[in-house]
Structure formats: C-alpha cells, structure tokens
Coordinates of C-alpha atoms and ligand atoms in Angstrom, one line a residue:
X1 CA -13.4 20.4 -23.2
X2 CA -13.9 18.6 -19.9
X3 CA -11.2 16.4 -19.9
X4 CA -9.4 16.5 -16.3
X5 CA -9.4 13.8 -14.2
X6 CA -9.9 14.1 -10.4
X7 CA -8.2 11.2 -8.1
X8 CA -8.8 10.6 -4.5
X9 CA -6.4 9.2 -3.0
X10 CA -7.2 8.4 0.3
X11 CA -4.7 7.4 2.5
X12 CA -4.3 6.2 6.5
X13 CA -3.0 9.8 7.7
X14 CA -4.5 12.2 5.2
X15 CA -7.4 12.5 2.3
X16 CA -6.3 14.2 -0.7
X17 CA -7.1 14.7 -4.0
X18 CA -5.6 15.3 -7.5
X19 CA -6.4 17.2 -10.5
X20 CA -5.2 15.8 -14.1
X21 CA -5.3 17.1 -17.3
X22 CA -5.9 14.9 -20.0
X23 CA -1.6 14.3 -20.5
X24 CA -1.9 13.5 -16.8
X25 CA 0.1 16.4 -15.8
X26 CA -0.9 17.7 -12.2
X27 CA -3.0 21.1 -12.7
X28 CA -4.0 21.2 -8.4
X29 CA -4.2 19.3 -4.8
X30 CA -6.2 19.4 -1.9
X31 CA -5.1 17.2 1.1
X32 CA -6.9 16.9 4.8
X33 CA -5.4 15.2 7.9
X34 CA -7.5 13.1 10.1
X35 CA -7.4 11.9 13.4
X36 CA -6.3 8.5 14.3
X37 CA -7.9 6.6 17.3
X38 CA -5.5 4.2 19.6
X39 CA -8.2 3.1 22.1
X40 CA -6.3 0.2 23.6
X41 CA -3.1 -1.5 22.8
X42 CA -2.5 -2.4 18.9
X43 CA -6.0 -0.9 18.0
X44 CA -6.1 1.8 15.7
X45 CA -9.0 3.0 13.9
X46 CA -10.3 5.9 12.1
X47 CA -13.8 7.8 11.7
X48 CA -15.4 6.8 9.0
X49 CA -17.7 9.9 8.4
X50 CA -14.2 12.2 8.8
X51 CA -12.5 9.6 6.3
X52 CA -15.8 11.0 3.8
X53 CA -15.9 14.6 5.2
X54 CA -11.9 14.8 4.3
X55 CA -11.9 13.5 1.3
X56 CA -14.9 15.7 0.5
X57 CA -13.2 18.4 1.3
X58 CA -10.3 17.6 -0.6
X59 CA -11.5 17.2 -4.1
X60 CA -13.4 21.1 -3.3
X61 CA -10.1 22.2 -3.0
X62 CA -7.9 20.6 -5.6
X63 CA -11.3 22.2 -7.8
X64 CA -11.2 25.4 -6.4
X65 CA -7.1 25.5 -6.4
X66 CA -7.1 24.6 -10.2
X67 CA -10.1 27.2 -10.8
X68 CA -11.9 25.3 -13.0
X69 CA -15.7 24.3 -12.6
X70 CA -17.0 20.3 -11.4
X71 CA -18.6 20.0 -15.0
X72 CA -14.6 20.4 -16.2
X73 CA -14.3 16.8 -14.7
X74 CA -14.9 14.3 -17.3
X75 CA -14.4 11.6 -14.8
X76 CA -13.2 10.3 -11.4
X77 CA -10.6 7.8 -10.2
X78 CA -10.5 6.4 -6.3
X79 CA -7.6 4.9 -4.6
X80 CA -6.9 3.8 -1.6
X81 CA -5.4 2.6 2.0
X82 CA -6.4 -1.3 2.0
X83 CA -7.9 -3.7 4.4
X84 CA -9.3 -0.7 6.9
X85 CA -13.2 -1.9 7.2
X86 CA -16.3 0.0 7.4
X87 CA -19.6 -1.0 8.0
X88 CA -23.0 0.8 8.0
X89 CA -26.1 0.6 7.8
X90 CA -28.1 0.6 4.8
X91 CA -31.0 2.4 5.5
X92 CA -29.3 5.3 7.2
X93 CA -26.1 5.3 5.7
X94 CA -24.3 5.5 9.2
X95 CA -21.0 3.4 10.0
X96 CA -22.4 1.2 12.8
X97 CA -18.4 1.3 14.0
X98 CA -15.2 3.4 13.8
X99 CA -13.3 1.8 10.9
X100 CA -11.0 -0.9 11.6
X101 CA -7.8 0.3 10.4
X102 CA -5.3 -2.4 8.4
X103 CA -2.8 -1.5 11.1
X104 CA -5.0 -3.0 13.8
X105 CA -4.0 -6.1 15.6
X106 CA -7.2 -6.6 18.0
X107 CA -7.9 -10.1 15.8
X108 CA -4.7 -11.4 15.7
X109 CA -5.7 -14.5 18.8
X110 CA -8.6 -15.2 16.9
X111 CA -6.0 -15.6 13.4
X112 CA -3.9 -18.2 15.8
X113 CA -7.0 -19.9 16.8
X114 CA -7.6 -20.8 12.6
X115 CA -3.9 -21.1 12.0
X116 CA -4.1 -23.8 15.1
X117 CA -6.6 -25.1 13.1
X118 CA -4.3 -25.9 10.2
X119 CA -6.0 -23.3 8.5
X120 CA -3.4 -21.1 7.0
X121 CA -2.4 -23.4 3.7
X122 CA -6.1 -23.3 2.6
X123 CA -6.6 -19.6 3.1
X124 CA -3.2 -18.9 1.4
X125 CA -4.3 -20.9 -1.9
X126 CA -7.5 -19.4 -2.2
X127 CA -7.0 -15.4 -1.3
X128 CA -2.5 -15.1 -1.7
X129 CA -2.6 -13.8 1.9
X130 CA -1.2 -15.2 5.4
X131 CA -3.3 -15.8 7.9
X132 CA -2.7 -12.2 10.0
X133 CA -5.4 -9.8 11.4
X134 CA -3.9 -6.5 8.5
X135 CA -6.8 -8.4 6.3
X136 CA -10.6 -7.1 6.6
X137 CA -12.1 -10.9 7.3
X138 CA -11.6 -10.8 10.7
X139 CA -11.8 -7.3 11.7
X140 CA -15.4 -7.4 9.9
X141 CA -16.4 -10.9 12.1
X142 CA -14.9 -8.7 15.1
X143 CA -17.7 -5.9 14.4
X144 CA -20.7 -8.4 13.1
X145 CA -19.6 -9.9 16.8
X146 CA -19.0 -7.1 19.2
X147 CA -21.7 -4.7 17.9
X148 CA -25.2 -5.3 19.6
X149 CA -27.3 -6.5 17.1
X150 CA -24.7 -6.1 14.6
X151 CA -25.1 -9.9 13.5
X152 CA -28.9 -10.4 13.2
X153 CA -29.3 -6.6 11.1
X154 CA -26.6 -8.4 9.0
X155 CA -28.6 -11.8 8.1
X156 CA -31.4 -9.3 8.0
X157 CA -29.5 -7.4 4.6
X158 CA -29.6 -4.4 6.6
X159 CA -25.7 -3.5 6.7
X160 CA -23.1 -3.0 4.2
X161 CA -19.8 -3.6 4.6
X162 CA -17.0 -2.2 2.7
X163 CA -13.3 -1.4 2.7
X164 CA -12.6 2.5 1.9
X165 CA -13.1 3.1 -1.7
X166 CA -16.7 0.8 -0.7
X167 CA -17.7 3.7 1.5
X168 CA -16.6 6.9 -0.3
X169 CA -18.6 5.4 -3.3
X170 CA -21.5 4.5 -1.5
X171 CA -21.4 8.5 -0.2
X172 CA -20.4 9.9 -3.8
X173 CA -23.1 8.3 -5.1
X174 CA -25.4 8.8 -1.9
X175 CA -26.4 5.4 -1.7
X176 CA -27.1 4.0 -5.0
X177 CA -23.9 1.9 -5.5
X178 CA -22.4 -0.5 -3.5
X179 CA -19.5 -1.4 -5.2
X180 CA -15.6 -2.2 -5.1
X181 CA -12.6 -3.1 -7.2
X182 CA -11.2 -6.7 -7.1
X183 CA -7.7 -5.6 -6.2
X184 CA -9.4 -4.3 -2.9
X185 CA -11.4 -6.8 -3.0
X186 CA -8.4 -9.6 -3.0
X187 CA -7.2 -7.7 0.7
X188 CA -10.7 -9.0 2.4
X189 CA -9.6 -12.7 2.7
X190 CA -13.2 -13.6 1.7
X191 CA -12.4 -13.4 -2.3
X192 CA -11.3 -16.4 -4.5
X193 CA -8.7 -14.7 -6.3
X194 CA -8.7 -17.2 -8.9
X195 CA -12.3 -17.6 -9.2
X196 CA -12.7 -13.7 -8.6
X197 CA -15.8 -14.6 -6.7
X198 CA -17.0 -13.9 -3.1
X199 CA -15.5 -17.7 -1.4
X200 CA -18.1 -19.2 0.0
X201 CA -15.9 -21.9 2.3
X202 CA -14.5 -18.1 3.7
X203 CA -17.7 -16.6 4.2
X204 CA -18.8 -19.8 5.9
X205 CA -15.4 -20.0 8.0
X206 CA -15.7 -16.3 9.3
X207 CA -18.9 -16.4 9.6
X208 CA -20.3 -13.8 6.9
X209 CA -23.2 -13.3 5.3
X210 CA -22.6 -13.0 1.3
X211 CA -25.7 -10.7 1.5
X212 CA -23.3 -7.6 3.2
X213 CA -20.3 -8.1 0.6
X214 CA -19.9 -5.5 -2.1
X215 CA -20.4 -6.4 -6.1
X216 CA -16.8 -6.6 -7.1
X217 CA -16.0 -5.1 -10.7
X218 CA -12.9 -4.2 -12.9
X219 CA -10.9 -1.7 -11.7
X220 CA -11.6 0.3 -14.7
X221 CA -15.9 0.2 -14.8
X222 CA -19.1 2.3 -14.4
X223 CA -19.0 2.3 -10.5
X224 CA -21.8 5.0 -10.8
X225 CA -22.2 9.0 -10.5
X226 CA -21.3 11.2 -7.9
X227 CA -24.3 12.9 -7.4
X228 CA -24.8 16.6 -8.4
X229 CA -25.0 17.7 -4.7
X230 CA -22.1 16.8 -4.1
X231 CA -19.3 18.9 -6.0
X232 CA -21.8 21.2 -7.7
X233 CA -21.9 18.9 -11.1
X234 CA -22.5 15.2 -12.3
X235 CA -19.7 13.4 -12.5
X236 CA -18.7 9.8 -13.6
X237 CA -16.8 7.4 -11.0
X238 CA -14.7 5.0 -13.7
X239 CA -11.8 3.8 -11.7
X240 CA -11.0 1.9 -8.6
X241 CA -8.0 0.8 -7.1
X242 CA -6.4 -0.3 -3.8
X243 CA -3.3 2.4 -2.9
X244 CA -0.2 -0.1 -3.8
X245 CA -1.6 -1.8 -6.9
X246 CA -2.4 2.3 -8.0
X247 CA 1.1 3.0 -7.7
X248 CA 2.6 -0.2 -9.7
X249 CA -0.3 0.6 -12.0
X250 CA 1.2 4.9 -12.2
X251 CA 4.6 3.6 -12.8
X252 CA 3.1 1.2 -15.8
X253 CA 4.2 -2.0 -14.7
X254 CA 1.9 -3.8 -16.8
X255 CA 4.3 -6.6 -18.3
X256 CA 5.1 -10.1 -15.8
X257 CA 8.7 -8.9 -14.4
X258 CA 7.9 -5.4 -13.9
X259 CA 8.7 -4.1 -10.7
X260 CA 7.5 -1.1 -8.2
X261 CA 8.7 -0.3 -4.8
X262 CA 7.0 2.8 -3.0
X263 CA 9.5 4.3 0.0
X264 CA 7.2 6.3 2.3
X265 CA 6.8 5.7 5.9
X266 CA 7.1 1.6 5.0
X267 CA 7.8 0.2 1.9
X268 CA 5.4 -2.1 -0.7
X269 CA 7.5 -3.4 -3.3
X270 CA 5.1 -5.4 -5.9
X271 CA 6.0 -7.5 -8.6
X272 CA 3.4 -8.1 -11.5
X273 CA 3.4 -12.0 -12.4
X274 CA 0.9 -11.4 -15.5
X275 CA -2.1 -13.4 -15.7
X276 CA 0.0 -16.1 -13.3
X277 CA -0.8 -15.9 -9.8
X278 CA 2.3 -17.5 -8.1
X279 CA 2.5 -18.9 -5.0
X280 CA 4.6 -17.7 -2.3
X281 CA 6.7 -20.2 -0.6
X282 CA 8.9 -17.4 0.9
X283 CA 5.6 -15.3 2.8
X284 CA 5.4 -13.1 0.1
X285 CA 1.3 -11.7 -0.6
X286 CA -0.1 -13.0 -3.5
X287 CA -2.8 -9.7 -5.3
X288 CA -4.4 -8.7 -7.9
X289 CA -2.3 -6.5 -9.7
X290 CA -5.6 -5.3 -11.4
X291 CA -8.5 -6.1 -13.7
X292 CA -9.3 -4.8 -17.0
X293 CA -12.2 -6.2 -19.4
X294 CA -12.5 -9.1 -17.0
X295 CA -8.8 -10.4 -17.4
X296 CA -6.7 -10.0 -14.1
X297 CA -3.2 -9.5 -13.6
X298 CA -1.5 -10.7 -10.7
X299 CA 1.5 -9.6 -8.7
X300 CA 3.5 -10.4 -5.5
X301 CA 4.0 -8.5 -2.9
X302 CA 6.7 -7.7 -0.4
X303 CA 5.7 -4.8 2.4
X304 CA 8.6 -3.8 4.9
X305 CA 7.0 -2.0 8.3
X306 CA 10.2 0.8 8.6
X307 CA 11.4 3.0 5.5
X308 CA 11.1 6.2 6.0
X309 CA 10.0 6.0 9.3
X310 CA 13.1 5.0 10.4
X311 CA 14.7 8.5 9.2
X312 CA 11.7 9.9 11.3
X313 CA 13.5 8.2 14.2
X314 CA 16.9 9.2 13.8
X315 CA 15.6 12.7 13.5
X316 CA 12.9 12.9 16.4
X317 CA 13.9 9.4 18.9
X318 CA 17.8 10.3 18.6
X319 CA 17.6 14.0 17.7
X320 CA 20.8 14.0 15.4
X321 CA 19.4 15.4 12.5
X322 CA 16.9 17.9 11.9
X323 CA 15.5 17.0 8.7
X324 CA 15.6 13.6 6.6
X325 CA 17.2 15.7 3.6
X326 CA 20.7 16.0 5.5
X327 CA 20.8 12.3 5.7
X328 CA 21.9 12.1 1.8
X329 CA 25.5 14.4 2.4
X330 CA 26.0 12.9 5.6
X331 CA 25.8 9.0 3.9
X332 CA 28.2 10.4 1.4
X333 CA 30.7 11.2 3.9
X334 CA 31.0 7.3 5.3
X335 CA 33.2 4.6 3.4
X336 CA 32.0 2.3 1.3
X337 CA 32.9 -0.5 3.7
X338 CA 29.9 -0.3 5.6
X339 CA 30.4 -2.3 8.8
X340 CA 27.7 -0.9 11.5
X341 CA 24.1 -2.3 10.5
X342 CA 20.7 -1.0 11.9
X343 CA 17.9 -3.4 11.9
X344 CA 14.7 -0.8 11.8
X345 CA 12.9 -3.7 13.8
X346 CA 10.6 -1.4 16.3
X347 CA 6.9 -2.7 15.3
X348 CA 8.5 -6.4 14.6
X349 CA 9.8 -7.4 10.9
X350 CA 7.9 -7.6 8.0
X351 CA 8.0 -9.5 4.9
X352 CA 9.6 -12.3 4.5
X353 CA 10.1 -12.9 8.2
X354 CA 6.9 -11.5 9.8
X355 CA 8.9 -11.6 13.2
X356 CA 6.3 -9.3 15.5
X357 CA 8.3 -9.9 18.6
X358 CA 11.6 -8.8 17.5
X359 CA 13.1 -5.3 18.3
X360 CA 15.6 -2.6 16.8
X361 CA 18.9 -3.0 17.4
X362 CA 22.5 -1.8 16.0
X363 CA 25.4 -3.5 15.3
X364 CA 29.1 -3.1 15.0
X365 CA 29.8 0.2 16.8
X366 CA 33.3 0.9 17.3
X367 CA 34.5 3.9 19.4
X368 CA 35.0 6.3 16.4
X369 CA 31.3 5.4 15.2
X370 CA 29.1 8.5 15.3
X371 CA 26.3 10.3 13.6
X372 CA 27.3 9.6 10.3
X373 CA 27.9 6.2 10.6
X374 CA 24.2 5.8 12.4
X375 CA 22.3 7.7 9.6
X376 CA 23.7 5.7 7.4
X377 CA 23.4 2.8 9.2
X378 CA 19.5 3.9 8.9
X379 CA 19.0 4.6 5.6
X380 CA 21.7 1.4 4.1
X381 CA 18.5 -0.5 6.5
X382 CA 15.9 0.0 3.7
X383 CA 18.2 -1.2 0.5
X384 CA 19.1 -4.2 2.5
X385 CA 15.2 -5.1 3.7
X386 CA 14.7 -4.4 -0.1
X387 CA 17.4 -6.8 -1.1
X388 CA 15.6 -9.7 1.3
X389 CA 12.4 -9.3 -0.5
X390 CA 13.7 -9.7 -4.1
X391 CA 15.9 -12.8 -2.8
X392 CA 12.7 -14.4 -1.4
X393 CA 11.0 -12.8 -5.0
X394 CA 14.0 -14.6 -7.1
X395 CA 13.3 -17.9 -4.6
X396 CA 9.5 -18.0 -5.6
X397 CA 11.3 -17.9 -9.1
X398 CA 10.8 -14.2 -10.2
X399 CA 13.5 -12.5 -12.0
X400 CA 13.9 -8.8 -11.0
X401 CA 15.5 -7.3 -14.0
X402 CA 15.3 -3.8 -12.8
X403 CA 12.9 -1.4 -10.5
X404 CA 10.9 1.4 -10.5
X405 CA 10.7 3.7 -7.2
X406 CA 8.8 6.2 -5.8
X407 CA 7.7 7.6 -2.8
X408 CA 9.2 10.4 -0.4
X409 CA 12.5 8.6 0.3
X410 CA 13.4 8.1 -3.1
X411 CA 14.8 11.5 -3.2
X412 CA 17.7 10.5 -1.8
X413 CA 20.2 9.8 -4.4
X414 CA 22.8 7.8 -1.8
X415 CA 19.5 5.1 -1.3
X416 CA 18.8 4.7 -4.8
X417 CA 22.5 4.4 -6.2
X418 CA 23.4 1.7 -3.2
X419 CA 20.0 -0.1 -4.1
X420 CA 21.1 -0.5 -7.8
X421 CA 24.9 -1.6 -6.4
X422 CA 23.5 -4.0 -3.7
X423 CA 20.7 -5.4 -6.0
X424 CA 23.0 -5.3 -8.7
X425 CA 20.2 -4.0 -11.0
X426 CA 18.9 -0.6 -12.3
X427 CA 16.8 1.3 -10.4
X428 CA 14.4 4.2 -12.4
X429 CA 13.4 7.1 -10.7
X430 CA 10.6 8.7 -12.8
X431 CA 9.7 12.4 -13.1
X432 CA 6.1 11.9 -11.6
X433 CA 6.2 10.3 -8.0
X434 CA 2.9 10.5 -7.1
X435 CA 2.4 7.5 -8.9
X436 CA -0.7 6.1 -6.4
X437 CA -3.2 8.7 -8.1
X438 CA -1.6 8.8 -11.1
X439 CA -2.5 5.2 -11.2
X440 CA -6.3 5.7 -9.8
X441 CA -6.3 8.4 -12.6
X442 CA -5.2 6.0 -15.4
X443 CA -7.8 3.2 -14.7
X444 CA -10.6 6.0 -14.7
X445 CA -9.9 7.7 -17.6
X446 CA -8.9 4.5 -19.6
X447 CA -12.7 3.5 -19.1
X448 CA -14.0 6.4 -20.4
X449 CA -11.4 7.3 -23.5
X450 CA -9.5 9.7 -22.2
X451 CA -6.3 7.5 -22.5
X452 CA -6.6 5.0 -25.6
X453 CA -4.3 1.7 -23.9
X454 CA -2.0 0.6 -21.7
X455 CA 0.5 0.9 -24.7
X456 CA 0.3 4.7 -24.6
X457 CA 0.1 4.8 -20.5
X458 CA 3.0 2.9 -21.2
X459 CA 4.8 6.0 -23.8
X460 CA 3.7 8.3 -21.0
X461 CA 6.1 7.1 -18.2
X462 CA 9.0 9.4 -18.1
X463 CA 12.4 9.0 -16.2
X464 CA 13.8 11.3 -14.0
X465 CA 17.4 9.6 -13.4
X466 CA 18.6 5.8 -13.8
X467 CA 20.9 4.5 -10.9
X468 CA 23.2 2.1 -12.2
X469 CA 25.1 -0.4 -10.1
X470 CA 28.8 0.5 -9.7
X471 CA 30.5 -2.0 -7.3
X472 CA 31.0 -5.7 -7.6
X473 CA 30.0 -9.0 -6.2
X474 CA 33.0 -9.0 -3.5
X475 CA 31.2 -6.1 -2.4
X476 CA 28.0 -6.9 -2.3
X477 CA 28.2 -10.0 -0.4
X478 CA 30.4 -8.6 2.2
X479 CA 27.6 -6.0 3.1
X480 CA 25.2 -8.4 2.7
X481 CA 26.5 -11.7 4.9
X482 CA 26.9 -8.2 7.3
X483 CA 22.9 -7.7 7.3
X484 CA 22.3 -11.5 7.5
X485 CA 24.3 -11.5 10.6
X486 CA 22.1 -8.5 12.4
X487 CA 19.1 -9.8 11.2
X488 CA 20.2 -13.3 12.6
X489 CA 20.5 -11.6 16.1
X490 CA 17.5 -9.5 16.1
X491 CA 14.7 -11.7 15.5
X492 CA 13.2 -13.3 18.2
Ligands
ADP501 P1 3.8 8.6 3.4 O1 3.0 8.7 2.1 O2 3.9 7.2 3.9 O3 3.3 9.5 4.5 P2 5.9 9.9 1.9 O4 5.9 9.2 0.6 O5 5.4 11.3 2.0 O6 5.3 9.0 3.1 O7 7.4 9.9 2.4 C1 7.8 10.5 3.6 C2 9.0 9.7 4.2 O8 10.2 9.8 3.5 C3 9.2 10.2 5.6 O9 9.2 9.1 6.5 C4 10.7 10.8 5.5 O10 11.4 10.4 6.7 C5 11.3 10.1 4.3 N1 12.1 11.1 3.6 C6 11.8 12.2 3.0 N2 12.9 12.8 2.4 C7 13.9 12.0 2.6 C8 15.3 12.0 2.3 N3 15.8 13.0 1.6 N4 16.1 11.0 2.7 C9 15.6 10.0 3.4 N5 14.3 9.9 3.8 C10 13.5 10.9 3.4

C-alpha cells in the first residue's frame, strides 16, 4: 500500500524533508543547509535555485533513508518559511532575483513613506498585518523596480512571482502549476483576507500587476503532480501551508481558543479565532489559520525576535555555558524570587511593541549575581515575552485557557513549568514536536483520504507531559511588575 506521506518543510536555514506513515509516525529525514546572503546592511536573501536544489535533495534522502520506492508515496505536503519572495520568469523558469528573505529590511523607508500616508489602518483591515517590510508586497515592488526590465516583462505576463511553497511547486511540477495556499497567501499584503481574493486597491497601491500573482487555493487541494523526473515516480502535491500555521495545524488547534507557541530560534505563538477574524488593537497579526472546503479559519498571531537565540548568546556572546541543555539544572539552582531580568532586545522587540531601536540589556545585578542567575535571567526572558503576548491576546478579548508548545526549547522542563506558573495556565508538551510537517502532512493527506477529519487528527495528538502552574498570584505579579520595569527601560 502506498500510503506515506512526504513533507517538505522548508525553512530559512535548512530544506528538509519528512517521511509519514499513514498513523503519521516519522519512518525518515533528509535535511540540507543553505547559504544565506547579507549583501548590505538589514538585507538578507537566499538563492532561489539552492532553496529548490535543497529541498530536492532532501525528499531523495528522507526516500532513500526510509528505503522505500517514490511510488510508496501516496501524496505530498509543503510547508514553509513565509513572506521570503521569488520571482522568475515564466518562459525560462529562472528567478530573475535572489529571494527576498522575510528577515529583510531594505523596504522598510518605503513602509514609512505609506504609513506617512495614513496608510497603515486601511492595510491592517484588509490583510491583519502592520505596515513593516517582513511582508512580500514591498519586497516584490522593490524587484518589479530595481530589476532592469523587470516591470515591463511583468505587464507583459512574462514573470511569476511567488513566495516559497509558489516556487518549489512551480519546480515539482516543472512548470505546469502556479499555485499557493491562502495562509501564504494572507503574508503578501496584497490578499483580502476576508474576501480571500487578490485586493485590487493593494495591487493598485504597490503597484502590481494581478497578471504575476499566484491562483490561491485551500490549503488542502490538487496543487498538481510532481513530475515523474523528478523523484523517480508520479506523485500528488495535496497540501500547502505556510511554516507557523503548519505547526498550530500539527498540534490540532482547530477549535477558536486553541493555542500554539513554537520555541526555536524566535517564537510564533498563534491563536485560532475560528471563522472570526479579530482585529488587533494591541499589534498582534491577524492570518489565516487555514482553509478547508473553502471555509477559512482565522488566528492571531504573536512572533517574539529572541527565544532560543538568546540561549545561543549566553553560550557563544558570553561563553558561560557550553550547551543550551545545562541551562535547565543551572535554572533549578536560582530561587524562586527572581530579581535580575534580561531583556533579549538585540534585533529590536517584537510583538506587541515592535521597538526596532531598542537594545539588550540586564537588570538588577547584585555583587553575588553570577552565571546562574544570568542563564536564568535568559531563559525566565522567553516566559515573560510570552506572558506580554497573551496579555495583549486577553486585551483583543481572547481567552487563553491553556497552550500547546513545541519547538527546540521546549525541552527544557524549568521554561515550560515557569510558563504554566507565570501564565497561570497549563502548558502541553506533546510527544511529536515536529509539529510544522506534521501539519503540512495532515492537510495533504486529509485531501486525498489518508486521514478521514479533523476529529480523528484531533484523537491523534498525544501528550508528552502537562505543566501545571504551582505558585500564586503574589508571585506572579511580583515577577511580572519586575519585567514591566526592564522592559520600561529598554525600549527606545
Ligand atoms: P529553529 O527551527 O528555529 O532552527 P529549533 O526548533 O531547532 O530552532 O530550536 C533550537 C533552539 O532551541 C536553539 O536556539 C537552542 O538555543 C534552543 N534550545 C535547545 N535546547 C535547549 C534547552 N535544553 N534549553 C534551552 N534552549 C534550548
């Protein structure tokens, strides 16, 4: 029976790619790095054809690693890094320009210039997003513009744009689809995601023809077949799926209240607000959570810049450990009375204060502070930022009644049992923490049979360990008012 599911999940450091079995237990991996390109200062940007060539690579060694056959795969699932934009030409199939990574902040004048403009409100009601270069809008304007010839091939039909999954399907496919999802779709800033139609007032204000934009589908659809040539076998592509939306959607978070948060280098904690789409007033995101059968499902969403990047710091900025896993014992070691705070502000503050000028800084050393007291200081720094976004969730008038983690960090038992204490709530590790292709996985094999319903997705989700809170409100907003304080200094 040909029932495994293969799921690229390509991401801004490395392509890789998953094998499932048809009880989405992982059978294999395959993962590439790639190189990342800082030509000038806040530019970053990736090769497009080494994005494809990667992730190629990948899924031909998840399939060899598993030692099963390409006709074994009944069908494949694609997510992905958002925002990062590609454009190409038609005819040849070559990017015209490196890809714009999401990270990239080479637009960001041209953002104050509409936001001068009075232009924020307007953009915010029709896409959920804040006027800020991380979106594909002006990063594809910046290409259409700076590209000789760029803008006249464009009017002429003769380029294709597309964020990631856009590209690797026009390659899979070698051409014949030109597709995306609209949870990738809603991190353009040229989508209605109301309407769930291509704006036109967007496309006229960036100045983009309609005739480049990708057909937008469910993210569970026939988004064509990768091509024979490429793995050695026909295979359906059934699922698409931006990379955060994947991993609310692999920890099942399909009823309005559910709640993921994904600790890897940052953190992207989304809430899904069922067929609602709420409006921030606290600069939360407002996304598409996903679309099934033509009904979307929207969520809000929180992203904090430094999570386990800051335990990257600690161990190669201060040298004073050698691995993030001696952080845990070390945190164990400090009181409870936490009274030196580390705001993790070295690329600016995220969500909900999108403070770019402000810097790291610590607070409340005494002469018997050391090591410990730092590291924890570090890691207490990603409960807190996770405690500002549900306060600014709980403003917009969500209710987080308990949340689901996953990522790298979330190994660490002393972050995930102050979490639940500080946010007063349970916090659910579950056994599978590769939730992000899980999730692309689901939506693909959910269009094709292989999994009957969200209901028995749903029966699927297994937990590893429940963190319960254990300290009271005295507590709480001791350590808290403590945060406020360092944040209050920091920003700019
Ligand atoms: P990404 O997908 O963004 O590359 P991962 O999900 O692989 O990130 O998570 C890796 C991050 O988790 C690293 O930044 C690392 O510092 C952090 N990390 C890993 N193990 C621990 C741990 N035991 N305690 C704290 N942080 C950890």
């Amino acid at each position: 029976m040909n029932q495994y599911i293969l799921s690229i999940d390509q991401g801004t450091t490395s392509s890789r790619a998953i094998l499932f079995d048809s009880e989405a237990s992982i059978i294999s991996t395959g993962q590439q790095e790639f190189t990342q390109f800082f030509p000038d200062d806040g530019w970053v940007e990736h090769d497009a054809e080494e994005i494809w060539t990667t992730t190629l690579d990948s899924c031909k060694l998840a399939i060899n690693n598993a030692g099963i056959q390409a006709q074994d795969i009944a069908c494949i699932g694609i997510t992905n890094q958002r925002e990062t934009t590609i454009v190409w030409d038609r005819e040849s199939g070559k990017p015209i320009h490196r890809a714009i990574v999401w990270q990239d902040r080479r637009t960001a004048k041209f953002c104050e210039t509409l936001r001068d403009q009075g232009l924020e409100e307007t953009i915010q009601e029709k896409t959920g997003l804040l006027l800020d270069p991380y979106f594909s809008a002006s990063k594809l304007a910046w290409i259409l513009d700076s590209i000789p010839g760029a803008r006249e091939k464009a009017e002429d039909g003769k380029l294709a744009f597309g964020t990631v999954d856009c590209f690797l399907l026009w390659k899979l496919t070698q051409g014949k689809s030109h597709c995306t999802d609209a949870t990738n779709a809603s991190r353009t800033m040229l989508f209605n995601i109301s309407s769930q139609q291509w704006d036109e007032d967007l496309l006229t204000l960036f100045n983009i023809p309609l005739s480049i934009l990708p057909e937008v589908k469910d993210c569970a659809a026939d988004f064509g077949v990768c091509d024979a040539e490429i793995l050695g076998s026909e295979i359906p592509i059934t699922g698409v799926i931006g990379d955060q939306q994947a991993a609310a959607f692999g920890q099942c978070c399909f009823e309005s209240g559910m709640t993921k948060s994904t600790y890897g280098t940052g953190c992207f904690l989304l809430m899904n607000t069922g067929a609602e789409m709420i409006k921030s007033s606290n600069r939360l995101l407002s996304t598409v959570a996903y679309r099934l059968n033509g009904e979307t499902s929207y969520a809000v969403e929180g992203s904090i810049f430094m999570a386990g990047a800051t335990m990257q710091w600690v161990r190669d900025g201060l040298q004073i450990i050698k691995d993030a896993s001696e952080s845990e014992s070390l945190a164990e070691q400090c009181s409870d009375d936490l009274k030196v705070f580390l705001v993790p502000a070295f690329t600016g503050l995220g969500a909900p204060y999108w403070d770019t000028e402000a810097r790291a800084a610590i607070y409340g050393m005494t002469r018997d502070t050391g090591k410990k007291e730092i590291v924890t200081a570090a890691l207490m720094s990603v409960v807190y930022q996770t405690k500002d976004l549900v306060n600014a969730i709980n403003s917009d008038g969500g209710k987080l009644e308990s949340l689901r983690v996953d990522g790298g960090m979330v190994k660490n038992n002393y972050v995930l049992q102050k979490m639940a204490d500080l946010l007063d709530c349970e916090v659910y590790r579950p056994r599978i923490t590769e939730t992000t292709a899980l999730g692309a996985a689901y939506m693909a094999g959910l269009h094709i049979g292989v999994f009957e319903s969200l209901e028995s997705l749903s029966s699927k989700w297994q937990l590893e360990r429940t963190f319960s809170p254990e300290k009271n409100e005295q507590w709480r907003e001791q350590q808290y008012k403590g945060w406020e304080k360092a944040i209050e200094r920091t920003r700019s």
